[in-house]
Coordinates of C-alpha atoms in Angstrom, one line a residue:
X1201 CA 27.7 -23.6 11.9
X1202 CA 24.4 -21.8 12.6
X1203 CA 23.9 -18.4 10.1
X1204 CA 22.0 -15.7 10.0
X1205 CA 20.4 -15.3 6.7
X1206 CA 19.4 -11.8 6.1
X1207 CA 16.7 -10.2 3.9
X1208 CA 17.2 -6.7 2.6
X1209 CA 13.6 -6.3 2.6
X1210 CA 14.1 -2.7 0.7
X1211 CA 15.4 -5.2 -2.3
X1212 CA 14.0 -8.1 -1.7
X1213 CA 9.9 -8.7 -1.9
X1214 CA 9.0 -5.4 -3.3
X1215 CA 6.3 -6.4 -4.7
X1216 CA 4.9 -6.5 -1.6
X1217 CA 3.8 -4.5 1.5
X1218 CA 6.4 -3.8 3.9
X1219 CA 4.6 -6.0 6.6
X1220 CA 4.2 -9.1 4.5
X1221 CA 8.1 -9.1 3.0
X1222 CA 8.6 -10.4 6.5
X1223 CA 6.3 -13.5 6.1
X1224 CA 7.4 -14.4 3.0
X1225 CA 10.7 -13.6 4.2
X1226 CA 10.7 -16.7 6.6
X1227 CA 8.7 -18.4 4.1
X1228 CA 11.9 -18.8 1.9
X1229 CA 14.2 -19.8 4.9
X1230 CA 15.5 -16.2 5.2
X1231 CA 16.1 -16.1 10.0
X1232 CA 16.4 -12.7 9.8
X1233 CA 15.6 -9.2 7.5
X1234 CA 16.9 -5.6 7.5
X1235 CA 15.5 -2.5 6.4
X1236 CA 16.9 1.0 5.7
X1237 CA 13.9 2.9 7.0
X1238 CA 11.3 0.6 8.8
X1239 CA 9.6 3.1 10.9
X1240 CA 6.0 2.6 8.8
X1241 CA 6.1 -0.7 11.0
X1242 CA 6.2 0.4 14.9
X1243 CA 8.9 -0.8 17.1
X1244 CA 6.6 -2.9 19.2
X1245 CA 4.6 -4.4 16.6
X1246 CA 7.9 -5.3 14.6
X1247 CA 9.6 -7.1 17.9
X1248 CA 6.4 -8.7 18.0
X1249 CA 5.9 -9.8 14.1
X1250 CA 9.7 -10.9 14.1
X1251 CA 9.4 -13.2 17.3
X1252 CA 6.0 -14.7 15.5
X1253 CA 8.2 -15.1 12.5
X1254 CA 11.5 -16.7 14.4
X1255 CA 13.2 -13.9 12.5
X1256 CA 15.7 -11.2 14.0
X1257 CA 16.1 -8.1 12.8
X1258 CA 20.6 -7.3 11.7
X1259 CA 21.1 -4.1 11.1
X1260 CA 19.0 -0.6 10.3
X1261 CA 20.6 2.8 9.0
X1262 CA 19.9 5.9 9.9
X1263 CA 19.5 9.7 8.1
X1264 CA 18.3 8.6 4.9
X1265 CA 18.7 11.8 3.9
X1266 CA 16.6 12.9 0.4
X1267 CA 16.6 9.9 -1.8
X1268 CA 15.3 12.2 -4.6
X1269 CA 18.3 14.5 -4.2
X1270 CA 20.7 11.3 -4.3
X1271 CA 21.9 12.2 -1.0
X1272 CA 22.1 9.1 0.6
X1273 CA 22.6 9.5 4.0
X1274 CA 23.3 12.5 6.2
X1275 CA 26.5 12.0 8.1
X1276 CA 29.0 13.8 5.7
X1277 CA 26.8 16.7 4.6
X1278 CA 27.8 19.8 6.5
X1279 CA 25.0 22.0 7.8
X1280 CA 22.6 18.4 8.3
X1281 CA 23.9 18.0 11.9
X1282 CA 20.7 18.5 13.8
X1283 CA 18.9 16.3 11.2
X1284 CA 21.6 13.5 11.4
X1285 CA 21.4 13.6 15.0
X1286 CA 17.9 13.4 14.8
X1287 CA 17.8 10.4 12.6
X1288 CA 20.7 8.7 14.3
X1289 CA 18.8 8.9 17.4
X1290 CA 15.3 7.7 16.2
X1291 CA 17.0 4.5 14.8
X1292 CA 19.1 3.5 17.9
X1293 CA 15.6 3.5 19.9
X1294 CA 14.3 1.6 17.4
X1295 CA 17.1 -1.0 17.1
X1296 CA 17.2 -1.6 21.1
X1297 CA 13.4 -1.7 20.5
X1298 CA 13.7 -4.6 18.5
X1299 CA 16.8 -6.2 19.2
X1300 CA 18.9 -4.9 16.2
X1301 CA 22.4 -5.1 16.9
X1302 CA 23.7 -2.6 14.3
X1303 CA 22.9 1.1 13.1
X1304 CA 24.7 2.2 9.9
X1305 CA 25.0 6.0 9.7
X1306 CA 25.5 6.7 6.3
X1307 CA 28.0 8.8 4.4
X1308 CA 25.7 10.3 2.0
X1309 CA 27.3 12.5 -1.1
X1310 CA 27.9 16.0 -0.2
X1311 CA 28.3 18.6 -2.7
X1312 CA 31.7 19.0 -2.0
X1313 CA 34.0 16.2 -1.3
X1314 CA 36.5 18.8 1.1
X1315 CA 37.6 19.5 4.1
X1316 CA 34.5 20.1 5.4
X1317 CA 32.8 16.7 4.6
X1318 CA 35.2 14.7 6.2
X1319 CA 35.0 16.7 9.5
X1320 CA 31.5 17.1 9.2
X1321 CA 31.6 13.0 9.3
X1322 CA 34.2 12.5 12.1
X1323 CA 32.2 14.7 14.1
X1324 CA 29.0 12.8 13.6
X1325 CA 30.5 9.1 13.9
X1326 CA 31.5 10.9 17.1
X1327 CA 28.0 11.6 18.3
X1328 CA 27.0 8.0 17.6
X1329 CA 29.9 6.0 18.9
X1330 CA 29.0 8.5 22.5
X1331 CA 25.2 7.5 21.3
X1332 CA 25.6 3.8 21.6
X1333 CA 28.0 3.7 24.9
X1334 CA 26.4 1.9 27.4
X1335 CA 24.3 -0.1 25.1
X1336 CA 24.5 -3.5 23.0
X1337 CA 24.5 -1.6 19.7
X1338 CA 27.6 -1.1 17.4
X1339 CA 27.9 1.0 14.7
X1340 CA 28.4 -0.1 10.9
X1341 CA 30.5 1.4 8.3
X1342 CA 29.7 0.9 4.4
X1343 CA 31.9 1.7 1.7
X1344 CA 29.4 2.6 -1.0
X1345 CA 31.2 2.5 -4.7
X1346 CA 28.1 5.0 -6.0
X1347 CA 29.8 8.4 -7.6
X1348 CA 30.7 10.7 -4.8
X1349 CA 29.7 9.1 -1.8
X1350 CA 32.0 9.8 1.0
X1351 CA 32.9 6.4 2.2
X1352 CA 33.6 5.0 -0.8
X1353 CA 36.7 2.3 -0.1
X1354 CA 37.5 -0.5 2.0
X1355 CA 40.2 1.2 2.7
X1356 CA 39.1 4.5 4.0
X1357 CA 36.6 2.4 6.1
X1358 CA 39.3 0.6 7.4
X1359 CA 40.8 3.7 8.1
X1360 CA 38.1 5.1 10.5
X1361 CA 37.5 1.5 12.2
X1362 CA 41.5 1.8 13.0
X1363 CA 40.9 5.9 14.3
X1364 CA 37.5 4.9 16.6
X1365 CA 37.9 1.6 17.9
X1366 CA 35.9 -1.6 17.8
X1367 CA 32.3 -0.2 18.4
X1368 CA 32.8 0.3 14.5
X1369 CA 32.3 -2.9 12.2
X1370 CA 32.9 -3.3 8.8
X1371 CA 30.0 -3.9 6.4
X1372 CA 31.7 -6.0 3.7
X1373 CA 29.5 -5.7 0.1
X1374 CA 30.3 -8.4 -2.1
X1375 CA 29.4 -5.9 -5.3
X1376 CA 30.6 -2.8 -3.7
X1377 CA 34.2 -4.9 -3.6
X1378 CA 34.1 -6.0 -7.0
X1379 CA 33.2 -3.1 -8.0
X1380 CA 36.7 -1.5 -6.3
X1381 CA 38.5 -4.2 -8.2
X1382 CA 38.8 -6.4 -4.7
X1383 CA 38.4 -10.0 -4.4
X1384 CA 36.0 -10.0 -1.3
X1385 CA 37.1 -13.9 -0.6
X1386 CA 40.7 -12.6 -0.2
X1387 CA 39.7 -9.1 1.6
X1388 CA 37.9 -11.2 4.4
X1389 CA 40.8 -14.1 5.2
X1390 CA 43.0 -10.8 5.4
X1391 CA 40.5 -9.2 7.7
X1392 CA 37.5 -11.1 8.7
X1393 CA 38.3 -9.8 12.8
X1394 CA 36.9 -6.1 11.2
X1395 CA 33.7 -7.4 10.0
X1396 CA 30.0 -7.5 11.0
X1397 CA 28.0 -7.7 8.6
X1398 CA 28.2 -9.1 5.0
X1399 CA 26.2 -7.5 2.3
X1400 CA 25.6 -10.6 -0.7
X1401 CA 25.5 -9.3 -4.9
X1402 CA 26.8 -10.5 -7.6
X1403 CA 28.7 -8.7 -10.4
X1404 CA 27.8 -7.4 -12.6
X1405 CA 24.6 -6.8 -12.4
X1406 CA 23.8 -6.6 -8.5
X1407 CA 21.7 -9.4 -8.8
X1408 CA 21.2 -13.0 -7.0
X1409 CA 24.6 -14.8 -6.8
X1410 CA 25.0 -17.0 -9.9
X1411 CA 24.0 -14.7 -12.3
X1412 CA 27.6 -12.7 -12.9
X1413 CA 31.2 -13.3 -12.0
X1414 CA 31.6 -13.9 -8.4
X1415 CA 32.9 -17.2 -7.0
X1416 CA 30.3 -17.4 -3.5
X1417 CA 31.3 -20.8 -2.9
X1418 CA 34.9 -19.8 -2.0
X1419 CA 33.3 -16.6 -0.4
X1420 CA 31.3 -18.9 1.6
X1421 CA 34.2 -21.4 2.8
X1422 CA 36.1 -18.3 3.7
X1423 CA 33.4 -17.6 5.9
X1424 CA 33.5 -21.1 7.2
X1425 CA 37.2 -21.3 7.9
X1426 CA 37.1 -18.2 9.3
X1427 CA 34.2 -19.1 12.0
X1428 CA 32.6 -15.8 11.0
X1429 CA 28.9 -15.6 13.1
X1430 CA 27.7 -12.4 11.6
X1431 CA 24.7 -11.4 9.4
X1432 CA 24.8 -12.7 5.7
X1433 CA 22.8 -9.8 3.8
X1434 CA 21.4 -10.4 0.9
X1435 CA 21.1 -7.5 -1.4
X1436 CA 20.6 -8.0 -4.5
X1437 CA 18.1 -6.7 -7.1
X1438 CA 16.1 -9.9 -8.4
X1439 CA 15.6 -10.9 -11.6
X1440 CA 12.8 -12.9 -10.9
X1441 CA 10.3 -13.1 -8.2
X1442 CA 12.4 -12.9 -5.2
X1443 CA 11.5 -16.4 -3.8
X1444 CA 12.6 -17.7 -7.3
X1445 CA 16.1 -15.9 -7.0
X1446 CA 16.8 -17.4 -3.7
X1447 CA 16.5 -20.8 -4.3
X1448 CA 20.3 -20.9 -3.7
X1449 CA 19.6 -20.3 -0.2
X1450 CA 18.9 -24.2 0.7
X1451 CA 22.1 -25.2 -0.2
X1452 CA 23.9 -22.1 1.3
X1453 CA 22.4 -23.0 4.1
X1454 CA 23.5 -26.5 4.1
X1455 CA 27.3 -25.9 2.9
X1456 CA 27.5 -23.5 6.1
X1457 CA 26.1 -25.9 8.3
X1458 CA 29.2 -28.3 7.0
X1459 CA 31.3 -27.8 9.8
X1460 CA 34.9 -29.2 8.0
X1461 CA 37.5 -26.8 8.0
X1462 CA 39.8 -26.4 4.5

């Protein structure tokens, strides 16, 4: 089975400029890399660096929001509309730009987890869903177990998926899940149809996988039996150079490639 190997290049390589995380990237065996805010790198010259590279590029968010307000993302945050909107629309160019097939508009934390914030959202995962008609892009929802954030369970994301239709995916975080007291192996037999992308962590910690709790080679023969052809993200914090803590990837690579079926 052929996988996509994803780099969160906002964890991974930061000890390096954003333009040469993607080289070392490939370097390591990562095919492809995603990015939260990428914009320092042009569209062009990134659809050009990325074809050089033989890398693609899975999925890019959008309204950032102010990291140093904790806001994280825009889409709940009533009276951030027209700067949502804004954002949401300056990442869709860039993603058909450069091939991305994914924008995640995040939640963010409002002050206020009312009323409000949840029409606020429904209102702005309206605009985007009528954003990305007509074009190969899908939407991506994250549950995000970081106080207040307002997607914060499978469940709820589920929820919205079920309300909007299947130009919503599910972005399945391996942490995030542990984190919510779910066994992500079990969540994804249950419902692998939902997902499209898979965020990699392991817990505690949020590190590399093998450094807490989680079993990945079950996760990973899920994902085998399952046929699932998504991105595999890895985000992680390292706690070593990153090329170090992804010396795993090799034999990842190899167990997916298995093409037996248990």
């Amino acid at each position: 089975m052929t996988q996509r190997w994803s780099a969160h290049i906002g964890y991974l390589y930061t000890e390096l400029p954003l333009a040469e995380r993607l080289q070392a990237a490939a370097t390591d065996g990562f095919t492809a890399v995603e990015h939260p805010s990428p914009y320092a790198i042009p569209a062009a010259e990134m659809r050009q660096r990325l074809k050089e590279l033989s890398l693609t590029f899975s999925q890019v968010t959008s309204g950032m929001g102010d990291p140093d307000r904790g806001e994280k993302g825009l889409a709940a945050l009533p009276g951030r509309e027209a700067e949502f909107r804004q954002g949401f629309d300056r990442a869709l160019e860039y993603a058909l730009a450069v091939g991305c097939p994914f924008v995640h508009p995040m939640a963010g934390v409002p002050v206020h987890l009312d009323a409000a914030a949840t029409e606020t959202y429904e209102a702005n995962i309206s605009y985007a869903l009528a954003a990305v008609s007509g074009t190969p892009i899908s939407l991506l929802i994250e549950p995000i177990t970081i106080p207040g954030y307002a997607m914060g369970s499978l469940d709820d994301a589920m929820a919205l998926q079920d309300r909007h239709g299947p130009r919503i995916k599910l972005l399945l975080d391996t942490y995030h899940a542990a984190v919510q007291g779910i066994d992500a192996t079990s969540w994804f037999c249950s419902n692998h149809r939902r997902v499209g992308h898979i965020h990699i962590a392991d817990h505690p910690g949020r590190h590399e996988p093998g450094t807490g709790l989680i079993d990945f080679d079950g996760f990973l023969a899920a994902l085998r039996m399952h046929d699932y052809a998504g991105a595999v993200g890895f985000e992680y914090v390292p706690t070593k150079s990153t090329s170090d803590s992804a010396r795993f990837l090799a034999k990842w690579a190899s167990s997916m490639s298995n093409d037996r079926r248990i």
